[in-house]
Amino acid sequence: MYKRIILKISGEALAGEQSHVTFFQPVIDELVRQINVVLEKGTQICLVIGGGNFWRGRSADSQMDRTKADQIGMLATVMNAIYIADALHQKGIGAVVQTPFSVGTMTELFSKESALGHLKQGKVVIFAGGLGHPFFSTDTITALRGAELEADGLFFAKNIDGVYDSDPAVNADAKKIDCIKSADIIKNNLKVIDMAAANLCFERKIPVVIFGLNETDSIIRAVNGEKIGTIVTV
């Protein structure tokens, strides 16, 4: 039984398979339902949500300044966090959005003590805005907050159902890996989580599960310890 987890959701996943929408409500409703089930089992939950349903870096303009592109991406994660917090509130689940920079009265500034206090009250804490600096991904903030808050595990819910030995979108013969060491992700430069996150998980010995969000009850099953997706060991 996990006491405290960090759940990372890709921004693209919030849109489901609907390329013309930013949020697909059935996906949001299912996410909220599963979070509630996990909370009721006594596990504290922190969320990190990507911004890919709004913004994909410099994909709109390859000549754009990287810092500016990353800043827009940070703001995209704030919008997603506020949306999911409201979806949780609608179902009676307390939720707080914390950011590393001030966003008026819309979010709270992150502090470890405050985050732990909210978690003990049964609230979901959503970390948005990344690190507040460019060149770091939402994978990195997931690993960092996991280390800071002494999480028992990091759960990466993606559009793909685990780690493969090559890109399955390119190679039809790509093989899924059920279990892999974080050191091997680093050694083989596998593009499943970024290297900064993988290094931090290896250093702090934080276990990771990477799985597909769209599988039935995938979050509940992963947190229950079922063999789903890929387990990244330390």
Short mmCIF file of C-alpha atoms in Angstrom, two decimals:
data_model
loop_
_atom_site.label_atom_id
_atom_site.label_comp_id
_atom_site.label_asym_id
_atom_site.label_seq_id
_atom_site.Cartn_x
_atom_site.Cartn_y
_atom_site.Cartn_z
CA MET A 1 0.00 0.00 0.00
CA TYR A 2 1.46 3.33 -1.05
CA LYS A 3 1.31 6.12 1.52
CA ARG A 4 2.09 8.99 -0.86
CA ILE A 5 2.46 9.08 -4.64
CA ILE A 6 3.14 11.58 -7.40
CA LEU A 7 0.95 10.94 -10.44
CA LYS A 8 2.11 12.50 -13.70
CA ILE A 9 -0.51 12.89 -16.42
CA SER A 10 0.44 13.96 -19.93
CA GLY A 11 -1.43 17.02 -21.18
CA GLU A 12 -2.26 15.27 -24.44
CA ALA A 13 -4.07 12.56 -22.50
CA LEU A 14 -6.62 15.11 -21.26
CA ALA A 15 -7.83 15.56 -24.82
CA GLY A 16 -8.27 11.82 -25.34
CA GLU A 17 -8.17 10.98 -29.02
CA GLN A 18 -10.09 14.12 -29.94
CA SER A 19 -7.57 16.22 -31.86
CA HIS A 20 -9.97 19.18 -32.09
CA VAL A 21 -10.51 19.66 -28.33
CA THR A 22 -8.35 20.69 -25.40
CA PHE A 23 -10.26 18.73 -22.77
CA PHE A 24 -12.32 15.59 -23.40
CA GLN A 25 -14.73 15.40 -20.48
CA PRO A 26 -15.09 11.59 -20.35
CA VAL A 27 -11.31 11.34 -19.83
CA ILE A 28 -11.43 13.98 -17.08
CA ASP A 29 -14.37 12.27 -15.36
CA GLU A 30 -12.60 8.90 -15.41
CA LEU A 31 -9.39 10.46 -14.06
CA VAL A 32 -11.31 12.04 -11.17
CA ARG A 33 -13.14 8.78 -10.43
CA GLN A 34 -9.91 6.79 -10.18
CA ILE A 35 -8.23 9.44 -8.05
CA ASN A 36 -11.17 9.27 -5.64
CA VAL A 37 -10.90 5.48 -5.39
CA VAL A 38 -7.18 5.71 -4.59
CA LEU A 39 -7.77 8.45 -2.01
CA GLU A 40 -10.43 6.37 -0.29
CA LYS A 41 -7.88 3.56 0.11
CA GLY A 42 -5.74 5.96 2.16
CA THR A 43 -3.08 6.95 -0.37
CA GLN A 44 -2.08 10.62 -0.55
CA ILE A 45 -1.95 11.94 -4.13
CA CYS A 46 0.02 14.71 -5.78
CA LEU A 47 -0.54 15.46 -9.45
CA VAL A 48 1.72 16.88 -12.13
CA ILE A 49 0.04 17.57 -15.47
CA GLY A 50 1.81 18.35 -18.72
CA GLY A 51 0.72 21.11 -21.08
CA GLY A 52 0.81 19.32 -24.42
CA ASN A 53 -2.90 19.72 -25.10
CA PHE A 54 -2.27 23.48 -25.25
CA TRP A 55 1.34 23.85 -26.35
CA ARG A 56 4.11 21.66 -27.76
CA GLY A 57 7.24 23.75 -27.31
CA ARG A 58 8.50 25.34 -30.49
CA SER A 59 6.36 23.17 -32.78
CA ALA A 60 4.44 26.26 -33.95
CA ASP A 61 7.62 28.19 -34.73
CA SER A 62 10.96 26.40 -34.77
CA GLN A 63 12.77 29.76 -34.65
CA MET A 64 11.09 30.81 -31.40
CA ASP A 65 13.30 31.55 -28.43
CA ARG A 66 13.48 28.39 -26.29
CA THR A 67 13.06 30.27 -23.03
CA LYS A 68 9.86 31.96 -24.25
CA ALA A 69 8.50 28.67 -25.59
CA ASP A 70 9.14 26.98 -22.24
CA GLN A 71 7.47 29.84 -20.38
CA ILE A 72 4.32 29.36 -22.45
CA GLY A 73 4.49 25.65 -21.66
CA MET A 74 4.66 26.41 -17.93
CA LEU A 75 1.53 28.56 -18.19
CA ALA A 76 -0.20 25.77 -20.10
CA THR A 77 0.36 23.42 -17.15
CA VAL A 78 -1.16 26.03 -14.82
CA MET A 79 -4.32 26.16 -16.94
CA ASN A 80 -4.57 22.37 -16.90
CA ALA A 81 -4.02 22.26 -13.14
CA ILE A 82 -6.79 24.80 -12.47
CA TYR A 83 -9.16 22.85 -14.72
CA ILE A 84 -8.47 19.52 -12.99
CA ALA A 85 -8.67 21.13 -9.54
CA ASP A 86 -12.14 22.39 -10.41
CA ALA A 87 -13.15 18.95 -11.74
CA LEU A 88 -12.06 17.45 -8.41
CA HIS A 89 -13.93 20.10 -6.42
CA GLN A 90 -17.12 19.33 -8.36
CA LYS A 91 -16.94 15.77 -7.02
CA GLY A 92 -16.29 16.90 -3.45
CA ILE A 93 -12.55 16.26 -3.53
CA GLY A 94 -10.33 18.96 -2.04
CA ALA A 95 -7.58 20.16 -4.36
CA VAL A 96 -4.89 22.83 -4.24
CA VAL A 97 -2.72 24.10 -7.12
CA GLN A 98 0.83 25.01 -6.14
CA THR A 99 3.31 26.80 -8.39
CA PRO A 100 6.96 27.90 -7.98
CA PHE A 101 6.00 31.46 -8.95
CA SER A 102 3.12 33.74 -8.04
CA VAL A 103 -0.01 33.55 -10.21
CA GLY A 104 -2.04 36.14 -8.36
CA THR A 105 -4.73 34.51 -6.22
CA MET A 106 -5.19 31.60 -8.63
CA THR A 107 -2.50 29.35 -7.14
CA GLU A 108 -0.48 28.88 -3.97
CA LEU A 109 3.29 29.25 -3.83
CA PHE A 110 4.88 25.84 -3.31
CA SER A 111 6.33 24.92 0.03
CA LYS A 112 7.03 21.44 1.32
CA GLU A 113 5.34 22.14 4.65
CA SER A 114 2.18 23.50 3.04
CA ALA A 115 1.96 20.63 0.57
CA LEU A 116 2.32 18.03 3.33
CA GLY A 117 -0.33 19.83 5.37
CA HIS A 118 -2.82 19.68 2.49
CA LEU A 119 -2.06 16.01 1.89
CA LYS A 120 -2.69 15.15 5.54
CA GLN A 121 -6.10 16.82 5.19
CA GLY A 122 -6.93 14.44 2.32
CA LYS A 123 -6.56 17.02 -0.44
CA VAL A 124 -4.96 16.45 -3.82
CA VAL A 125 -2.01 18.77 -4.41
CA ILE A 126 -1.41 19.68 -8.04
CA PHE A 127 2.04 20.98 -8.93
CA ALA A 128 1.96 23.32 -11.95
CA GLY A 129 4.43 25.65 -13.63
CA GLY A 130 7.27 23.13 -13.60
CA LEU A 131 10.39 24.40 -11.87
CA GLY A 132 9.62 27.96 -12.93
CA HIS A 133 12.65 27.93 -15.21
CA PRO A 134 13.17 26.90 -18.86
CA PHE A 135 14.94 23.75 -20.06
CA PHE A 136 13.28 21.47 -17.47
CA SER A 137 10.36 19.19 -18.25
CA THR A 138 7.34 18.13 -16.20
CA ASP A 139 9.11 14.77 -15.76
CA THR A 140 11.82 16.61 -13.82
CA ILE A 141 9.38 18.36 -11.50
CA THR A 142 7.62 15.03 -10.90
CA ALA A 143 10.87 13.45 -9.73
CA LEU A 144 11.92 16.53 -7.74
CA ARG A 145 8.62 16.83 -5.86
CA GLY A 146 8.72 13.08 -5.27
CA ALA A 147 12.14 13.41 -3.67
CA GLU A 148 11.17 16.48 -1.63
CA LEU A 149 7.95 14.97 -0.30
CA GLU A 150 9.45 11.49 0.20
CA ALA A 151 6.90 9.84 -2.09
CA ASP A 152 6.73 6.05 -2.13
CA GLY A 153 6.46 5.97 -5.90
CA LEU A 154 6.11 7.98 -9.09
CA PHE A 155 3.39 7.01 -11.55
CA PHE A 156 3.63 8.21 -15.15
CA ALA A 157 0.31 7.83 -17.00
CA LYS A 158 1.05 8.20 -20.70
CA ASN A 159 -0.52 7.67 -24.10
CA ILE A 160 1.68 4.57 -24.49
CA ASP A 161 1.39 1.53 -22.23
CA GLY A 162 4.98 1.29 -21.02
CA VAL A 163 8.63 1.29 -22.05
CA TYR A 164 9.69 -0.27 -25.35
CA ASP A 165 13.13 -1.17 -26.68
CA SER A 166 12.48 1.17 -29.62
CA ASP A 167 9.75 3.57 -30.71
CA PRO A 168 6.62 1.44 -31.40
CA ALA A 169 5.22 4.23 -33.56
CA VAL A 170 8.20 3.73 -35.90
CA ASN A 171 9.09 0.08 -35.37
CA ALA A 172 6.20 -2.41 -35.54
CA ASP A 173 8.47 -5.05 -33.97
CA ALA A 174 9.28 -2.96 -30.89
CA LYS A 175 9.10 -5.04 -27.72
CA LYS A 176 7.60 -3.90 -24.48
CA ILE A 177 9.84 -4.05 -21.42
CA ASP A 178 8.06 -5.19 -18.25
CA CYS A 179 10.82 -4.19 -15.83
CA ILE A 180 13.92 -2.04 -16.23
CA LYS A 181 16.45 -0.38 -13.95
CA SER A 182 16.60 3.41 -13.91
CA ALA A 183 20.34 3.09 -14.56
CA ASP A 184 19.57 1.26 -17.82
CA ILE A 185 17.21 4.04 -18.94
CA ILE A 186 20.11 6.43 -18.48
CA LYS A 187 22.67 4.09 -20.06
CA ASN A 188 20.55 3.30 -23.13
CA ASN A 189 19.12 6.82 -23.43
CA LEU A 190 15.55 5.52 -23.64
CA LYS A 191 13.09 8.36 -24.31
CA VAL A 192 10.51 7.44 -21.68
CA ILE A 193 11.28 9.99 -19.01
CA ASP A 194 13.88 12.71 -19.33
CA MET A 195 17.41 12.08 -18.17
CA ALA A 196 17.29 14.59 -15.31
CA ALA A 197 14.24 12.80 -13.87
CA ALA A 198 15.77 9.35 -14.39
CA ASN A 199 19.00 10.43 -12.68
CA LEU A 200 17.13 11.84 -9.70
CA CYS A 201 15.02 8.68 -9.33
CA PHE A 202 18.22 6.60 -9.47
CA GLU A 203 20.00 8.79 -6.94
CA ARG A 204 17.07 8.97 -4.48
CA LYS A 205 15.99 5.35 -5.09
CA ILE A 206 12.41 6.26 -6.01
CA PRO A 207 10.49 3.47 -7.80
CA VAL A 208 8.63 4.42 -10.97
CA VAL A 209 5.70 2.86 -12.85
CA ILE A 210 5.04 3.90 -16.46
CA PHE A 211 1.68 2.82 -17.89
CA GLY A 212 -1.10 3.73 -20.29
CA LEU A 213 -3.75 6.08 -18.94
CA ASN A 214 -6.41 4.79 -21.35
CA GLU A 215 -6.36 1.21 -20.06
CA THR A 216 -9.29 0.23 -17.83
CA ASP A 217 -8.74 1.32 -14.19
CA SER A 218 -5.05 1.76 -14.99
CA ILE A 219 -4.31 4.21 -12.16
CA ILE A 220 -6.09 2.07 -9.56
CA ARG A 221 -4.39 -1.09 -10.80
CA ALA A 222 -0.94 0.51 -10.87
CA VAL A 223 -1.27 1.89 -7.33
CA ASN A 224 -2.59 -1.49 -6.13
CA GLY A 225 0.67 -3.03 -7.31
CA GLU A 226 -0.73 -4.95 -10.27
CA LYS A 227 1.76 -5.73 -13.01
CA ILE A 228 0.81 -3.06 -15.51
CA GLY A 229 2.98 -1.06 -17.87
CA THR A 230 6.68 -0.99 -17.04
CA ILE A 231 8.18 -0.95 -13.55
CA VAL A 232 11.38 1.08 -13.26
CA THR A 233 13.41 -0.27 -10.36
CA VAL A 234 16.32 1.26 -8.49
#
